[in-house]
Structure formats: C-alpha cells, structure tokens
Coordinates of C-alpha atoms and ligand atoms in Angstrom, one line a residue:
Chain A
V1 CA -22.3 5.1 -17.7
I2 CA -22.3 5.9 -13.9
A3 CA -25.3 7.9 -12.5
I4 CA -25.2 8.3 -8.8
R5 CA -27.6 10.4 -6.6
G6 CA -27.7 10.9 -2.9
L7 CA -25.5 7.9 -2.3
R8 CA -25.0 7.0 1.4
R9 CA -23.0 4.4 3.3
S10 CA -22.8 4.2 7.1
Y11 CA -21.2 1.9 9.6
P12 CA -22.7 1.5 13.0
M13 CA -19.9 1.5 15.7
G14 CA -21.2 1.0 19.2
D15 CA -23.8 3.7 19.7
A16 CA -22.3 6.0 17.1
V17 CA -22.7 5.9 13.4
I18 CA -19.9 6.7 11.0
A19 CA -21.2 8.2 7.8
A20 CA -18.4 7.1 5.4
L21 CA -20.5 8.5 2.4
N22 CA -22.9 11.2 3.3
G23 CA -24.9 12.0 0.2
V24 CA -22.8 11.8 -3.0
D25 CA -24.0 12.9 -6.5
L26 CA -21.9 11.9 -9.4
E27 CA -22.2 11.4 -13.2
V28 CA -19.5 9.8 -15.3
R29 CA -20.0 9.4 -19.0
R30 CA -18.7 6.7 -21.3
G31 CA -15.1 7.2 -22.2
E32 CA -14.3 9.7 -19.4
Y33 CA -11.0 9.6 -17.5
A34 CA -11.5 11.0 -13.9
A35 CA -9.3 11.1 -10.8
I36 CA -10.8 11.1 -7.2
M37 CA -8.7 12.8 -4.5
G38 CA -9.3 13.6 -0.8
P39 CA -7.9 13.2 2.7
S40 CA -7.3 9.8 4.2
G41 CA -10.6 8.4 5.6
S42 CA -12.8 10.8 3.5
G43 CA -14.7 8.0 1.7
K44 CA -12.9 7.3 -1.6
S45 CA -12.5 3.5 -1.3
T46 CA -16.1 3.3 0.1
L47 CA -17.3 5.1 -3.1
M48 CA -15.2 2.9 -5.3
N49 CA -16.5 -0.3 -3.7
L50 CA -20.1 0.9 -4.3
I51 CA -19.4 1.8 -7.9
G52 CA -17.7 -1.6 -8.5
C53 CA -20.8 -3.3 -7.1
L54 CA -18.8 -4.9 -4.3
D55 CA -21.0 -3.2 -1.6
T56 CA -24.6 -2.0 -1.3
P57 CA -25.4 1.6 -0.3
D58 CA -27.7 2.5 2.7
G59 CA -29.4 5.3 0.7
G60 CA -29.5 7.0 -2.7
E61 CA -29.5 5.6 -6.2
Y62 CA -26.9 4.1 -8.5
R63 CA -27.5 3.3 -12.2
L64 CA -24.8 1.6 -14.2
N65 CA -25.4 1.8 -18.0
G66 CA -28.9 2.9 -17.2
R67 CA -29.8 -0.1 -15.0
L68 CA -30.6 0.4 -11.3
V69 CA -27.9 -1.6 -9.6
S70 CA -30.0 -2.2 -6.5
A71 CA -32.6 -3.9 -8.7
M72 CA -30.0 -6.4 -10.1
K73 CA -30.0 -10.0 -8.8
D74 CA -26.8 -11.6 -7.6
G75 CA -26.1 -13.5 -10.8
E76 CA -26.5 -10.4 -12.9
L77 CA -24.3 -8.3 -10.6
A78 CA -21.5 -11.0 -10.7
T79 CA -21.6 -11.0 -14.5
V80 CA -21.4 -7.3 -14.7
R81 CA -18.5 -7.2 -12.2
N82 CA -16.7 -9.9 -14.2
R83 CA -17.4 -8.7 -17.8
E84 CA -17.5 -4.9 -17.6
I85 CA -15.5 -3.8 -14.6
G86 CA -11.9 -4.1 -13.8
F87 CA -11.0 -3.3 -10.1
V88 CA -7.6 -2.6 -8.7
F89 CA -7.9 -2.8 -4.9
Q90 CA -6.0 -0.5 -2.6
T91 CA -4.8 -3.5 -0.7
F92 CA -4.4 -5.7 -3.9
N93 CA -6.5 -8.6 -2.5
L94 CA -4.5 -11.3 -4.3
L95 CA -5.0 -15.1 -3.7
Q96 CA -2.0 -15.9 -1.5
S97 CA -1.9 -19.5 -2.4
A98 CA -1.8 -19.0 -6.2
N99 CA 1.1 -17.6 -8.3
A100 CA 0.9 -14.4 -10.3
L101 CA -0.1 -16.2 -13.5
H102 CA -3.0 -17.9 -11.8
N103 CA -4.2 -14.7 -10.0
V104 CA -4.3 -13.0 -13.4
E105 CA -6.1 -15.9 -15.0
M106 CA -9.0 -15.9 -12.5
P107 CA -11.3 -13.4 -14.2
L108 CA -10.8 -15.3 -17.5
I109 CA -11.7 -18.6 -15.8
Y110 CA -14.8 -17.0 -14.5
A111 CA -15.7 -15.7 -17.9
G112 CA -15.4 -19.2 -19.4
V113 CA -12.3 -18.5 -21.6
K114 CA -10.6 -21.7 -22.8
R115 CA -7.3 -22.7 -21.1
R116 CA -4.9 -22.0 -24.0
E117 CA -6.3 -18.5 -24.7
R118 CA -6.5 -17.5 -21.1
L119 CA -2.9 -18.5 -20.3
E120 CA -1.8 -16.5 -23.3
R121 CA -3.8 -13.4 -22.3
A122 CA -2.7 -13.7 -18.6
R123 CA 1.0 -14.0 -19.7
T124 CA 0.6 -10.9 -22.0
A125 CA -1.0 -8.9 -19.2
L126 CA 1.9 -9.7 -16.8
R127 CA 4.5 -8.8 -19.5
D128 CA 2.7 -5.5 -20.1
V129 CA 3.3 -4.5 -16.4
G130 CA 6.9 -5.7 -16.5
L131 CA 6.4 -9.0 -14.7
G132 CA 7.3 -11.4 -17.5
D133 CA 10.0 -12.9 -15.2
R134 CA 7.8 -13.2 -12.1
M135 CA 4.8 -15.2 -13.4
H136 CA 5.4 -18.2 -11.2
H137 CA 6.0 -16.2 -8.0
R138 CA 3.3 -16.2 -5.3
P139 CA 2.4 -12.9 -3.7
S140 CA 4.6 -13.6 -0.7
E141 CA 7.5 -14.0 -3.2
L142 CA 7.0 -10.6 -4.7
S143 CA 7.9 -7.0 -3.8
G144 CA 5.1 -4.6 -2.8
G145 CA 5.1 -2.9 -6.1
Q146 CA 5.2 -6.2 -8.0
R147 CA 2.0 -7.3 -6.1
Q148 CA 0.4 -4.0 -7.0
R149 CA 1.2 -4.7 -10.6
V150 CA -0.3 -8.2 -10.5
A151 CA -3.4 -6.6 -9.2
I152 CA -3.4 -4.2 -12.1
A153 CA -2.8 -6.9 -14.7
R154 CA -5.7 -8.9 -13.2
A155 CA -7.9 -5.9 -13.5
L156 CA -7.0 -5.3 -17.2
V157 CA -6.9 -8.9 -18.5
N158 CA -10.6 -9.1 -19.2
R159 CA -10.6 -5.9 -21.2
P160 CA -13.0 -4.0 -19.0
S161 CA -15.1 -1.1 -20.3
L162 CA -14.9 0.5 -16.8
L163 CA -11.6 0.5 -14.9
L164 CA -11.7 1.4 -11.2
A165 CA -8.3 1.7 -9.7
D166 CA -7.8 2.6 -6.0
E167 CA -4.4 4.1 -5.6
P168 CA -2.7 2.0 -8.3
T169 CA 0.7 3.6 -8.1
G170 CA 1.2 4.0 -4.4
N171 CA 3.9 1.4 -4.2
L172 CA 5.7 2.2 -7.5
D173 CA 8.7 4.2 -8.4
T174 CA 8.2 7.1 -10.8
T175 CA 9.4 5.2 -13.9
T176 CA 7.2 2.1 -13.3
A177 CA 4.3 4.3 -12.4
G178 CA 4.7 6.1 -15.7
E179 CA 4.6 2.8 -17.5
I180 CA 1.3 1.9 -15.8
L181 CA -0.2 5.3 -16.5
S182 CA 0.7 4.9 -20.2
T183 CA -1.1 1.6 -20.2
F184 CA -4.1 3.4 -18.7
D185 CA -3.9 6.1 -21.4
A186 CA -4.0 3.4 -24.1
L187 CA -7.1 1.8 -22.4
H188 CA -8.7 5.3 -22.4
A189 CA -7.8 6.0 -26.0
A190 CA -9.6 2.8 -26.9
G191 CA -12.8 4.3 -25.7
N192 CA -13.0 2.9 -22.2
T193 CA -14.0 4.7 -19.0
L194 CA -11.4 5.2 -16.1
L195 CA -11.9 6.2 -12.5
L196 CA -8.7 6.4 -10.5
V197 CA -8.3 7.2 -6.8
T198 CA -4.9 8.8 -6.0
H199 CA -3.1 10.9 -3.5
D200 CA -0.6 11.9 -6.1
E201 CA -1.3 15.2 -7.8
E202 CA 0.9 14.3 -10.8
V203 CA -1.1 11.1 -11.3
A204 CA -4.4 13.0 -10.9
H205 CA -3.3 15.5 -13.6
R206 CA -3.1 12.7 -16.2
A207 CA -6.9 12.5 -15.9
R208 CA -9.3 14.9 -17.7
R209 CA -11.4 15.6 -14.6
I210 CA -10.6 15.8 -10.9
I211 CA -13.2 15.0 -8.2
R212 CA -12.3 16.0 -4.6
I213 CA -14.0 14.3 -1.7
R214 CA -14.0 15.4 2.0
D215 CA -16.0 13.9 4.9
G216 CA -18.1 11.6 2.7
K217 CA -19.2 14.4 0.3
I218 CA -18.0 15.8 -3.0
E219 CA -16.2 19.0 -2.3
S220 CA -15.3 19.9 -5.9
D221 CA -15.6 18.4 -9.4
R222 CA -13.7 20.1 -12.2
A223 CA -12.3 19.5 -15.7
N224 CA -8.5 19.3 -15.8
P225 CA -7.0 21.6 -16.7
Chain B
V1 CA 24.9 2.1 14.6
I2 CA 24.5 0.1 11.4
A3 CA 27.6 -1.4 9.7
I4 CA 26.9 -3.7 6.8
R5 CA 29.5 -5.3 4.4
G6 CA 28.9 -7.5 1.4
L7 CA 25.3 -8.3 2.4
R8 CA 23.6 -10.9 0.2
R9 CA 20.1 -12.4 0.2
S10 CA 19.0 -14.9 -2.5
Y11 CA 15.9 -16.9 -3.1
P12 CA 16.0 -20.1 -5.0
M13 CA 13.1 -20.4 -7.5
G14 CA 13.1 -23.7 -9.4
D15 CA 16.5 -24.0 -11.0
A16 CA 17.1 -20.3 -10.9
V17 CA 18.3 -18.1 -8.1
I18 CA 17.1 -14.5 -7.5
A19 CA 19.7 -12.3 -6.0
A20 CA 17.4 -9.9 -4.2
L21 CA 20.5 -8.3 -2.5
N22 CA 23.8 -8.8 -4.3
G23 CA 26.5 -7.4 -2.1
V24 CA 25.5 -4.3 -0.2
D25 CA 27.9 -2.1 1.8
L26 CA 26.3 0.4 4.1
E27 CA 27.2 2.5 7.2
V28 CA 24.6 4.5 9.2
R29 CA 25.8 6.5 12.2
R30 CA 23.7 7.2 15.3
G31 CA 21.3 10.1 14.7
E32 CA 21.3 10.0 10.9
Y33 CA 18.2 10.5 8.8
A34 CA 18.5 8.6 5.5
A35 CA 16.1 7.8 2.6
I36 CA 16.4 4.7 0.5
M37 CA 15.0 4.9 -3.1
G38 CA 15.0 2.6 -6.1
P39 CA 12.9 0.8 -8.7
S40 CA 10.1 -1.7 -7.7
G41 CA 11.8 -5.0 -7.0
S42 CA 15.3 -3.6 -6.6
G43 CA 15.8 -5.0 -3.0
K44 CA 14.7 -2.2 -0.6
S45 CA 12.3 -4.2 1.6
T46 CA 14.7 -7.1 1.6
L47 CA 17.4 -4.8 2.9
M48 CA 15.1 -3.3 5.5
N49 CA 14.0 -6.7 6.8
L50 CA 17.7 -7.7 7.2
I51 CA 18.5 -4.4 9.1
G52 CA 15.4 -4.9 11.3
C53 CA 16.6 -8.4 12.3
L54 CA 13.5 -10.0 10.7
D55 CA 15.5 -12.0 8.2
T56 CA 19.0 -13.5 8.0
P57 CA 21.4 -12.9 5.1
D58 CA 23.1 -15.6 2.9
G59 CA 26.4 -13.7 3.0
G60 CA 28.2 -10.7 4.4
E61 CA 28.2 -9.1 7.8
Y62 CA 25.8 -7.0 9.7
R63 CA 26.8 -5.3 13.0
L64 CA 24.2 -3.4 15.0
N65 CA 25.6 -1.1 17.7
G66 CA 28.9 -2.9 17.2
R67 CA 27.5 -6.5 17.8
L68 CA 27.5 -9.0 15.0
V69 CA 23.8 -9.8 14.5
S70 CA 24.5 -13.3 13.1
A71 CA 26.1 -14.1 16.5
M72 CA 23.0 -13.1 18.5
K73 CA 20.8 -15.8 19.9
D74 CA 17.0 -15.6 19.3
G75 CA 16.2 -14.2 22.7
E76 CA 18.7 -11.3 22.3
L77 CA 17.5 -10.6 18.8
A78 CA 13.9 -10.5 20.0
T79 CA 14.8 -8.0 22.8
V80 CA 16.7 -5.8 20.3
R81 CA 13.8 -5.8 17.9
N82 CA 11.4 -4.9 20.6
R83 CA 13.4 -2.3 22.6
E84 CA 15.5 -0.6 20.0
I85 CA 13.9 -0.9 16.6
G86 CA 10.6 0.4 15.4
F87 CA 9.4 -1.1 12.0
V88 CA 6.7 0.3 9.7
F89 CA 6.0 -2.5 7.2
Q90 CA 5.2 -1.8 3.5
T91 CA 2.1 -4.0 3.9
F92 CA 1.3 -2.8 7.5
N93 CA 1.2 -6.4 9.0
L94 CA -1.5 -5.5 11.6
L95 CA -3.3 -8.1 13.7
Q96 CA -6.7 -8.4 11.9
S97 CA -8.6 -9.6 15.0
A98 CA -7.4 -6.8 17.3
N99 CA -8.5 -3.2 17.2
A100 CA -6.2 -0.2 16.6
L101 CA -5.5 0.4 20.3
H102 CA -4.6 -3.2 20.9
N103 CA -2.3 -3.4 17.9
V104 CA -0.4 -0.3 19.1
E105 CA -0.3 -1.8 22.6
M106 CA 1.5 -5.0 21.5
P107 CA 5.1 -3.8 21.6
L108 CA 4.5 -2.4 25.1
I109 CA 3.0 -5.7 26.3
Y110 CA 6.1 -7.5 25.0
A111 CA 8.3 -5.0 26.8
G112 CA 6.5 -5.6 30.1
V113 CA 4.9 -2.2 30.5
K114 CA 2.0 -2.1 33.0
R115 CA -1.5 -2.0 31.7
R116 CA -2.4 1.6 32.7
E117 CA 0.8 3.1 31.3
R118 CA 0.7 1.1 28.1
L119 CA -3.0 2.1 27.4
E120 CA -2.1 5.7 28.0
R121 CA 0.9 5.5 25.7
A122 CA -1.0 3.6 23.0
R123 CA -3.8 6.2 23.0
T124 CA -1.3 9.0 22.8
A125 CA 0.5 7.4 19.9
L126 CA -2.8 7.0 18.0
R127 CA -3.8 10.6 18.7
D128 CA -0.4 11.7 17.4
V129 CA -1.3 10.2 14.0
G130 CA -4.8 11.6 14.0
L131 CA -6.6 8.5 14.9
G132 CA -8.0 9.5 18.3
D133 CA -11.5 8.7 17.1
R134 CA -10.6 5.3 15.5
M135 CA -9.0 3.5 18.5
H136 CA -11.6 0.8 18.7
H137 CA -11.8 0.0 15.0
R138 CA -10.2 -3.2 13.7
P139 CA -8.1 -3.0 10.6
S140 CA -11.0 -4.1 8.4
E141 CA -13.0 -1.1 9.7
L142 CA -10.3 1.4 8.7
S143 CA -9.3 3.1 5.5
G144 CA -5.9 2.2 3.8
G145 CA -4.3 5.4 5.1
Q146 CA -5.7 4.8 8.6
R147 CA -4.2 1.3 8.7
Q148 CA -0.9 2.7 7.6
R149 CA -1.1 5.2 10.4
V150 CA -1.8 2.5 13.0
A151 CA 1.3 0.7 11.8
I152 CA 3.3 3.9 12.2
A153 CA 1.9 4.5 15.7
R154 CA 2.8 0.9 16.6
A155 CA 6.4 1.5 15.4
L156 CA 6.8 4.7 17.4
V157 CA 5.1 3.7 20.7
N158 CA 8.2 2.0 22.2
R159 CA 10.3 5.1 21.5
P160 CA 12.7 3.3 19.3
S161 CA 16.3 4.6 18.8
L162 CA 16.2 3.2 15.3
L163 CA 13.1 3.7 13.1
L164 CA 12.8 1.6 9.9
A165 CA 9.9 2.8 7.8
D166 CA 9.1 1.0 4.5
E167 CA 7.1 3.4 2.3
P168 CA 5.2 5.0 5.3
T169 CA 3.3 7.6 3.3
G170 CA 2.3 5.6 0.2
N171 CA -1.4 5.6 1.2
L172 CA -1.6 9.1 2.6
D173 CA -2.7 12.4 1.2
T174 CA -0.2 15.2 1.2
T175 CA -1.5 16.9 4.4
T176 CA -1.6 13.7 6.4
A177 CA 1.8 12.7 5.1
G178 CA 3.2 16.0 6.1
E179 CA 2.0 15.5 9.7
I180 CA 3.7 12.0 9.8
L181 CA 6.9 13.5 8.4
S182 CA 6.9 16.2 11.1
T183 CA 6.5 13.4 13.7
F184 CA 9.6 11.8 12.1
D185 CA 11.5 15.1 12.2
A186 CA 10.8 15.3 16.0
L187 CA 12.0 11.7 16.5
H188 CA 15.2 12.7 14.6
A189 CA 15.6 15.9 16.5
A190 CA 15.5 13.8 19.7
G191 CA 18.7 12.1 18.6
N192 CA 17.2 8.9 17.1
T193 CA 18.3 7.2 13.8
L194 CA 15.8 7.1 10.9
L195 CA 15.9 5.0 7.7
L196 CA 13.0 5.5 5.3
V197 CA 12.2 3.7 2.1
T198 CA 10.2 5.9 -0.3
H199 CA 9.2 6.2 -3.9
D200 CA 8.4 9.9 -3.3
E201 CA 11.2 12.4 -4.1
E202 CA 9.6 15.0 -1.9
V203 CA 9.6 12.6 1.1
A204 CA 13.2 11.6 0.3
H205 CA 14.3 15.2 0.4
R206 CA 13.2 15.6 4.0
A207 CA 16.1 13.2 4.8
R208 CA 19.8 14.3 5.1
R209 CA 21.1 11.5 2.9
I210 CA 19.7 9.6 -0.1
I211 CA 20.8 6.0 -0.9
R212 CA 19.7 4.6 -4.3
I213 CA 19.4 0.9 -4.9
R214 CA 19.2 -0.9 -8.2
D215 CA 19.2 -4.7 -8.9
G216 CA 20.2 -5.6 -5.3
K217 CA 23.2 -3.2 -5.1
I218 CA 23.8 0.3 -4.0
E219 CA 23.9 2.6 -7.0
S220 CA 24.6 5.9 -5.2
D221 CA 24.8 7.3 -1.7
R222 CA 24.9 11.0 -1.2
A223 CA 24.2 13.8 1.3
N224 CA 21.1 15.8 0.7
P225 CA 21.3 18.5 -0.6
Ligands
ATP301 N1 -16.2 -1.5 8.3 C1 -16.1 -0.2 8.8 N2 -16.6 0.0 10.0 C2 -16.5 1.3 10.5 N3 -15.9 2.4 9.9 C3 -15.4 2.1 8.6 C4 -15.5 0.8 8.0 N4 -14.9 0.9 6.8 C5 -14.5 2.2 6.6 N5 -14.8 2.9 7.8 C6 -14.6 4.3 7.9 O1 -15.1 5.0 6.8 C7 -14.3 6.2 6.5 C8 -14.0 6.1 5.0 O2 -13.2 5.0 4.7 P1 -12.6 4.9 3.2 O3 -11.8 3.6 3.2 O4 -13.6 5.1 2.1 O5 -11.5 6.1 3.2 P2 -10.5 6.5 2.0 O6 -10.9 7.9 1.5 O7 -10.4 5.5 1.0 O8 -9.1 6.7 2.8 P3 -7.6 6.4 2.4 O9 -7.2 7.5 1.6 O10 -6.9 6.4 3.8 O11 -7.6 5.1 1.8 C9 -13.0 6.1 7.3 O12 -13.0 7.1 8.3 C10 -13.1 4.7 8.0 O13 -12.6 4.7 9.3
ATP302 N1 10.3 -15.1 -1.1 C1 10.8 -14.7 -2.3 N2 11.0 -15.6 -3.3 C2 11.5 -15.2 -4.5 N3 11.8 -13.9 -4.8 C3 11.5 -13.0 -4.0 C4 11.0 -13.3 -2.7 N4 10.8 -12.1 -2.0 C5 11.3 -11.1 -2.8 N5 11.7 -11.6 -4.0 C6 12.2 -10.9 -5.1 O1 13.3 -10.1 -4.6 C7 13.3 -8.8 -5.3 C8 13.4 -7.7 -4.3 O2 12.3 -7.6 -3.5 P1 12.0 -6.4 -2.5 O3 10.7 -6.7 -1.8 O4 13.2 -6.2 -1.7 O5 11.9 -5.2 -3.5 P2 11.5 -3.6 -3.2 O6 12.7 -2.8 -3.7 O7 11.1 -3.5 -1.9 O8 10.3 -3.3 -4.3 P3 9.0 -2.4 -4.1 O9 9.5 -1.0 -4.4 O10 8.2 -2.9 -5.2 O11 8.4 -2.6 -2.8 C9 12.0 -8.8 -6.1 O12 12.4 -8.8 -7.5 C10 11.2 -9.9 -5.7 O13 10.5 -10.5 -6.8
MG303 MG1 -8.8 4.2 0.5
MG304 MG1 9.3 -2.9 -1.0

C-alpha cells in the first residue's frame, strides 16, 4: 500500500541545509503492522508527514495504493487524507476552541456524514478511549494524556485503512496505553494497515515489524520477533 | 521545602464539579528526589502547577520554604518562580516566535542577567541537552523531542533549587532520555530538590521516593527501593 524510493526532505537554514530525510526506501503491504523507532531528531515525524500526504518530498517517489502521490491534485489528496488515512500527531494538533466531541466529529463533517450518525460515531470513539465523561471539555480543560486520546479517537473515527500514529502513548500510563494498543490490535485484525512511531520498546514489540531510522536513513528493517 | 496539607483544586463544568485534586497531603524536604506517578487524568499536572505557584488551590495549605504561598503577593510569587523554581511543562509551552536560544534566555532576562553572560549560559544549557546545533531553530523547526529538550534547558538555565518536571522524557528515545536523567542526577547531587512526573517505571526508579496519585488523592508514598 506504501511504496517509497529514495525519499528526501531537506530544510534550508541560513547557508546550511538540514537533510531531515536523506534517501529512504520503504515498502509496506496492506494489513501490515510496523513500528518505527530511532533517536530524537532522526526523521521519524518527517517521514510520517510525507506518508500521510501532509508534506511533499524534495526527492524520490511515493506511491500510495499504486498511485504516485506527487501526481495527485490537491482535491484528490485531501480526499485520500480524509477517507483512507487516520493520523495521530506527536503534538496532537487539536482545535483549541472546540470541545473533544467536536474535534472528533471533524473528519466526519468533512466526509459528509449526517449529523445524527456522526455525533453517535464521535461519542463511541471517545468512549472507546475512556473519555465518555470528558466529551464537552475543550483541550485546555483536559490532561495531557486525555488530549492524546482525543487525537487518537479523531484518527480512528473515520475507520481508516491506514493508521499513522506518531508516538501515540507518550503521555499515557501503562494501563491506559495498553487499552489503546488493544484498540490498535483490533483495527489490525480487521485487515487495516498500521504504522506507529514510538520510543517505547514494549510498544514497538506489539508490532510485527520494526524499522529503525538514524540520521534521515533507514538503519534496519526486521520482522518482530 | 514543600509542605502541603489538604490541597484541593476543582473545576466547575456546567452543573457538575470536577475535583482534580481532592485533599492532598505532601511533604518534600530539601535535597529530595521524588517521582510522581498515576493514571492519565489523576491530577499530577494539577498538583505540579500548584507546587510551581502557577495556579492557586481552592482549599488547603501550601508552604514553600516555610512561607504560606497563598499569603504571597504577585511580585513575590513571580520572583520565587523565576529564581527558585525550574518548570518543565508537559506540553513544553515554548514561545513559538522565538528560537531555541532566545527561549532558554528568557528566565535570565527576567532575572536581570547581563546579555553576554545570559547568552553564554543559554548556549551552554542547550549544548548540555544535545542541541548545540539547533540554537537558531524556532520550535516549529524542531522535532518533538528537541522541543522537549529546549523546555528542559530553559528550566535548568537559572540553576533552580527546586526542579519540577512534568513528563520530561515522554518524547525522547532511551539514549537521549538517559542523558537528561544524568543531568538531573547531577542537579540532585548538587543538593537541589527534584520532583518528576512520569509514566515510565524506569524513569521513576531513578528517584529515591515514588508517590502514586489516583483520582486526585495520594494512593501511596514510599521510599525507592
Ligand atoms: N522546519 C524545519 N526547519 C529546519 N529543520 C527542521 C524542521 N523540521 C524538522 N527539522 C529538523 O529535521 C530533523 C528531523 O525532525 P523529525 O521531527 O522528523 O525528528 P523525529 O525523529 O520525529 O524526532 P523526535 O523523536 O524528537 O520526535 C530534526 O533534526 C529537526 O531539527
Ligand atoms: N480547566 C479544566 N476544566 C475542567 N477539568 C479539568 C481542567 N483541567 C484539568 N481538568 C481535569 O482534571 C483532571 C486532572 O488533570 P491533570 O492534568 O492534573 O491530570 P494528569 O494526572 O496530569 O494526567 P496525564 O497523565 O494525562 O497528563 C483531569 O480529569 C482533567 O480532565
Ligand atoms: Mg517526532
Ligand atoms: Mg499531566
């Protein structure tokens, strides 16, 4: 479902250039569950943003479901992002002025789902991450781990075939993290594809494959165990 | 250094009231190194914000170095926060429009340190967290773990006698986290007091005492090991 070759992404800074991704080759098949690990600053979030069609590379090729992403027009990209991809951001990226329920509703509004159904699905998604009693809280009225869980619920509510989660358990205690990972297992068992960035070896070992990144390149890519 | 009795903090939400902290008793002596753990939403950040004088309780007493914090005027509180307390926020709270160096300089500007010395100290603090080559990046030009480290450098630059760190390693790989924890060990060895919120049992076991919170109350408080 994901075919990447020679992917590059650089940032000019003054007269230097930072090669955040320096030639990445990666293939992910439908239904796989992979974890991405690597040091802070090694390029994991940069790679996730490119895979999630939220950023464009400076070099290389990226095909999603066989279609060259660089050849897609904005409208098509937006539809792909909304219908097929669920993204949990490392910094959550919630709408501060809206409550949890409305934040989780947003992808469904974009997808044209009718009000009654989308409210029902958003409520269910929040209950599934343990926030049934926090639906009307805005992000500033939630704890760090609760905001993280709203971001997770929002990523799951549109039943994505590809889940991209950038450090989804970093602000969660072990028990709550375990519940989220069980939810991810169920999504995987339903035939969906999951790509998780994590610093936690225990979280990574729930995946079937571990990809390690260093200095903008893939250092190793192995089945787990 | 910290003496807390019956501390309470509630948030009215519609016609309900959320008791984020529901009667907390806590004593921390000078030079102690304690970890605070507990489920997501149990009141850890709320407690840290009260200890850091960033919020006021609805009930109970808090004495810092023997002085009743509720009796302090704004000016005195601000000076205490700047001179004695270093705070690493769970969501970093960096100034988006300023680069890393300027963000770390801020507490020194407030403390009236002269320009040449404060630039030198800010640079050193950033090098100490491995960001010597990222000083001129703004937060949006940094990875999640790099932003976390800028927040840590900013908390340490004024040589606080009390460090309050709310999940300081949540976005860091094991190696980088280990470097930060060694820096904390050195701060502790110099006679300072450290209070760390963490979800990571390995991080908690670097402390000498583990305090567990559940539903706004202290559930257990033991020496480690
Ligand atoms: N807009 C930008 N301008 C300049 N440099 C950038 C920018 N965005 C990211 N970088 C740099 O690119 C590198 C890769 O960043 P990225 O966010 O992908 O790292 P990461 O592996 O996700 O790290 P972490 O584990 O800390 O989240 C970092 O060294 C970062 O400083
Ligand atoms: N402004 C607010 N209004 C209403 N409720 C709030 C507000 N701020 C926090 N809360 C609630 O208070 C409780 C405690 O929040 P707190 O941020 O202290 O939790 P925490 O232990 O730090 O959790 P985490 O591990 O997820 O960071 C949470 O259930 C949260 O929903
Ligand atoms: Mg990242
Ligand atoms: Mg918290």
